[in-house]
PDB file of C-alpha atoms in Angstrom:
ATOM      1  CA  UNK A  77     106.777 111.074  83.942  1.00 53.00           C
ATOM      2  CA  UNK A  78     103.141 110.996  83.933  1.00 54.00           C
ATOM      3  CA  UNK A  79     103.054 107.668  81.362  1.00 55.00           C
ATOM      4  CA  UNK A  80     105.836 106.216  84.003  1.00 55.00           C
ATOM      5  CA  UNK A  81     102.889 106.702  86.771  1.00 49.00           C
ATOM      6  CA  UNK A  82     100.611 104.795  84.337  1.00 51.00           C
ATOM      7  CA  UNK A  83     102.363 102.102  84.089  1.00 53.00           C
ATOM      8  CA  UNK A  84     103.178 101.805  87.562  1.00 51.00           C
ATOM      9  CA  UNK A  85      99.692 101.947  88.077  1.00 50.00           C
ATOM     10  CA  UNK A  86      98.363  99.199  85.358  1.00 53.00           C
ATOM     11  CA  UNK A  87     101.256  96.945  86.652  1.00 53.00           C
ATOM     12  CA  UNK A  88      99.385  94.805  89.445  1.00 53.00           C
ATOM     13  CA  UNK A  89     100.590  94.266  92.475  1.00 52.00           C
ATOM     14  CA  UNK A  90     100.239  90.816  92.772  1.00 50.00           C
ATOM     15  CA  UNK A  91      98.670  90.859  96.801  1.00 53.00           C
ATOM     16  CA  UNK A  92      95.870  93.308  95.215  1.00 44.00           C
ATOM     17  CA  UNK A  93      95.151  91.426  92.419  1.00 48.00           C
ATOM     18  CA  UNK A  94      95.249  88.006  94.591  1.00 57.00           C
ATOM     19  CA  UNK A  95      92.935  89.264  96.807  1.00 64.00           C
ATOM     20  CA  UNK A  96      89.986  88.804  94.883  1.00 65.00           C
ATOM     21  CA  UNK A  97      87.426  91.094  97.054  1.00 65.00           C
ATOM     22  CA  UNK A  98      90.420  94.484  96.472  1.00 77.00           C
ATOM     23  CA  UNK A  99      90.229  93.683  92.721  1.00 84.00           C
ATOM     24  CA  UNK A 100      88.153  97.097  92.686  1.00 85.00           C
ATOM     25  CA  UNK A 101      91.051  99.105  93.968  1.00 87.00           C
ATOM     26  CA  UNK A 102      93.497  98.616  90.956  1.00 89.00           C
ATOM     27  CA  UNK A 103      91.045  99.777  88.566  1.00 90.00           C
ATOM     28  CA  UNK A 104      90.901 103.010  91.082  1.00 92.00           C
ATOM     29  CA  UNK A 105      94.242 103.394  91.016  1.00 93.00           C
ATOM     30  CA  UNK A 106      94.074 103.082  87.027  1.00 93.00           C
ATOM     31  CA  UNK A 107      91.050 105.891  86.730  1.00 95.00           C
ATOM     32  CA  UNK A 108      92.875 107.859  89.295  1.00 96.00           C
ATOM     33  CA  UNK A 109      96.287 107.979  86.982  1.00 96.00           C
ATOM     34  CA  UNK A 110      94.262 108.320  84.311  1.00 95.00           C
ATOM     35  CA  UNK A 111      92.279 111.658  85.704  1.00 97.00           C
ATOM     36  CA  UNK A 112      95.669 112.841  87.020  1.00 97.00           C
ATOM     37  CA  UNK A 113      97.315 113.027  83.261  1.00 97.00           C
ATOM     38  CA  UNK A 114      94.145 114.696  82.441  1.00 97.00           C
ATOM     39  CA  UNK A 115      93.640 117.308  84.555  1.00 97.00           C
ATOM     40  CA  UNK A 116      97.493 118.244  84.096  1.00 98.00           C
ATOM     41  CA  UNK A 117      96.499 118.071  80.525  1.00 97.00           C
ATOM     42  CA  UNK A 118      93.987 120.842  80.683  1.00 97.00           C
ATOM     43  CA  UNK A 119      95.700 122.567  83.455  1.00 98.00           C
ATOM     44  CA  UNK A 120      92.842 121.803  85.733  1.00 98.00           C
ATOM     45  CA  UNK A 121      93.071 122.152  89.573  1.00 97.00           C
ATOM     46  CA  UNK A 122      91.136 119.596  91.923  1.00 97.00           C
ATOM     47  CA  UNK A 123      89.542 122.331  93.317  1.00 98.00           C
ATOM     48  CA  UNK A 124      88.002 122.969  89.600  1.00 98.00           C
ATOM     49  CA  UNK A 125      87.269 119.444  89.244  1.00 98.00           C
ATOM     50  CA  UNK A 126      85.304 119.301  92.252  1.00 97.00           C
ATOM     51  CA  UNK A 127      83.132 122.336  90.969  1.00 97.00           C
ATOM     52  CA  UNK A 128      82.608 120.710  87.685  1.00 96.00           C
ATOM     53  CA  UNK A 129      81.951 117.364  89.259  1.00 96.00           C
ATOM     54  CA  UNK A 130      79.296 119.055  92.364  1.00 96.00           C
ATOM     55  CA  UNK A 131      81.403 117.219  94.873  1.00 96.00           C
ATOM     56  CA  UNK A 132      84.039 118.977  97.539  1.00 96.00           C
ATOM     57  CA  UNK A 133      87.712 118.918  96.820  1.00 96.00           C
ATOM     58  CA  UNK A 134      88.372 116.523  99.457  1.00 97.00           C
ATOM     59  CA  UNK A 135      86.026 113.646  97.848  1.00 97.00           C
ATOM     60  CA  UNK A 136      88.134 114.741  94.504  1.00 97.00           C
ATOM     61  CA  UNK A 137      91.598 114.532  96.932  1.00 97.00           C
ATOM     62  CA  UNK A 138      90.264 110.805  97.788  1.00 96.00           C
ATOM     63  CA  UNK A 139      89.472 109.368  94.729  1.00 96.00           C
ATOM     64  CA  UNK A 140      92.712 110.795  92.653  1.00 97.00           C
ATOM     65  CA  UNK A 141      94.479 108.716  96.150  1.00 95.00           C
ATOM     66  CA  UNK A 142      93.121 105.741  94.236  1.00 92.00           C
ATOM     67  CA  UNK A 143      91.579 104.175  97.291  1.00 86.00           C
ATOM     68  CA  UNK A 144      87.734 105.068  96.250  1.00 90.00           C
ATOM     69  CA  UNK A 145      85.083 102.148  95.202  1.00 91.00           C
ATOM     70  CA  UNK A 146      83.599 104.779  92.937  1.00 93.00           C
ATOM     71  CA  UNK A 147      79.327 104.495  92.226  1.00 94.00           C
ATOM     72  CA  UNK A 148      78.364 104.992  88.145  1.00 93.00           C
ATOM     73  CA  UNK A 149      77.087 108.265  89.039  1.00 95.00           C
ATOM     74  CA  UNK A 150      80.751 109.302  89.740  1.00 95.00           C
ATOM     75  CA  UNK A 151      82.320 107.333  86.529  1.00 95.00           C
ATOM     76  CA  UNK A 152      80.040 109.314  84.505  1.00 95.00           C
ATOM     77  CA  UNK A 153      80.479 112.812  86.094  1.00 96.00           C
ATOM     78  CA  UNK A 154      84.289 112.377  85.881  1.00 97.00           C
ATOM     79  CA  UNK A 155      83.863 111.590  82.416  1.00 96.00           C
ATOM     80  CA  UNK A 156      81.571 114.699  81.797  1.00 96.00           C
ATOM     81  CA  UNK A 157      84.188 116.939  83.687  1.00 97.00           C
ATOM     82  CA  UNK A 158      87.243 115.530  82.080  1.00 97.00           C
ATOM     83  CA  UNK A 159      86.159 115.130  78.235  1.00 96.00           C
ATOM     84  CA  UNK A 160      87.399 111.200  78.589  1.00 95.00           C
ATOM     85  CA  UNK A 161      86.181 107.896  78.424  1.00 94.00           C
ATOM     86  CA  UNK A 162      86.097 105.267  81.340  1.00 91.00           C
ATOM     87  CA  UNK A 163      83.743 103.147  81.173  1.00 85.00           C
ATOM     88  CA  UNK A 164      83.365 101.002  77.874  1.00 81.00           C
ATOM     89  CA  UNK A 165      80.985  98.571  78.018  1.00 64.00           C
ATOM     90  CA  UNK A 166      80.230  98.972  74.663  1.00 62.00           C
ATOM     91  CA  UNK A 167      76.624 100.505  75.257  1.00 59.00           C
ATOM     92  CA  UNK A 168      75.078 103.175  72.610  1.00 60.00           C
ATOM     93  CA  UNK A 169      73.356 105.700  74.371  1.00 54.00           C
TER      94      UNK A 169
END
C-alpha cells in the first residue's frame, strides 16, 4: 500500500508539472510519501517527529500534506529525524 502511494506520488500530474512555477510541489509530495513510509517504518508518530524535528505537530501535519515549499534547514532536520537521505547533490560534508 505504502509503495502504491509512492508511485502515485512520483507519477506527475501533468497540470503540476506544466506549470512551471508549482514544479516545487511534486517534489513535496515525493518527500512527503517518502517521510510517511518512514515514520510507519519506525513506528513514529507526527507528534514524535515534531519533537525530534523542534517544530509543532501542525508544521509536521502540513508538510506530510505535501503542500510545503520546504527551506534546507527543514530538508536536513527531516533527514536527521528520519535516518534518510533527501537531498543528493552529491556534496561531501
Amino acid at each position: 500500500m505504502a509503495e502504491e502511494q509512492i508511485d502515485m506520488v512520483l507519477t506527475p500530474d501533468l497540470e503540476i508539472t506544466e506549470n512551471n512555477s508549482e514544479k516545487w510541489m511534486y517534489q513535496s509530495q515525493a518527500i512527503a510519501a517518502t517521510m510517511s513510509n518512514r515514520m510507519e517504518k519506525l513506528g513514529m508518530t507526527q507528534r514524535a517527529l515534531a519533537e525530534k524535528m523542534n517544530c509543532t505537530q501542525q508544521y509536521v501535519s502540513k508538510v506530510l500534506k505535501g503542500r510545503e515549499n520546504l527551506s534546507l534547514e527543514t530538508l536536513c532536520k527531516i533527514e536527521n529525524a528520519l535516518g534518510i537521505k533527501i537531498l543528493q547533490a552529491g556534496i561531501n560534508k
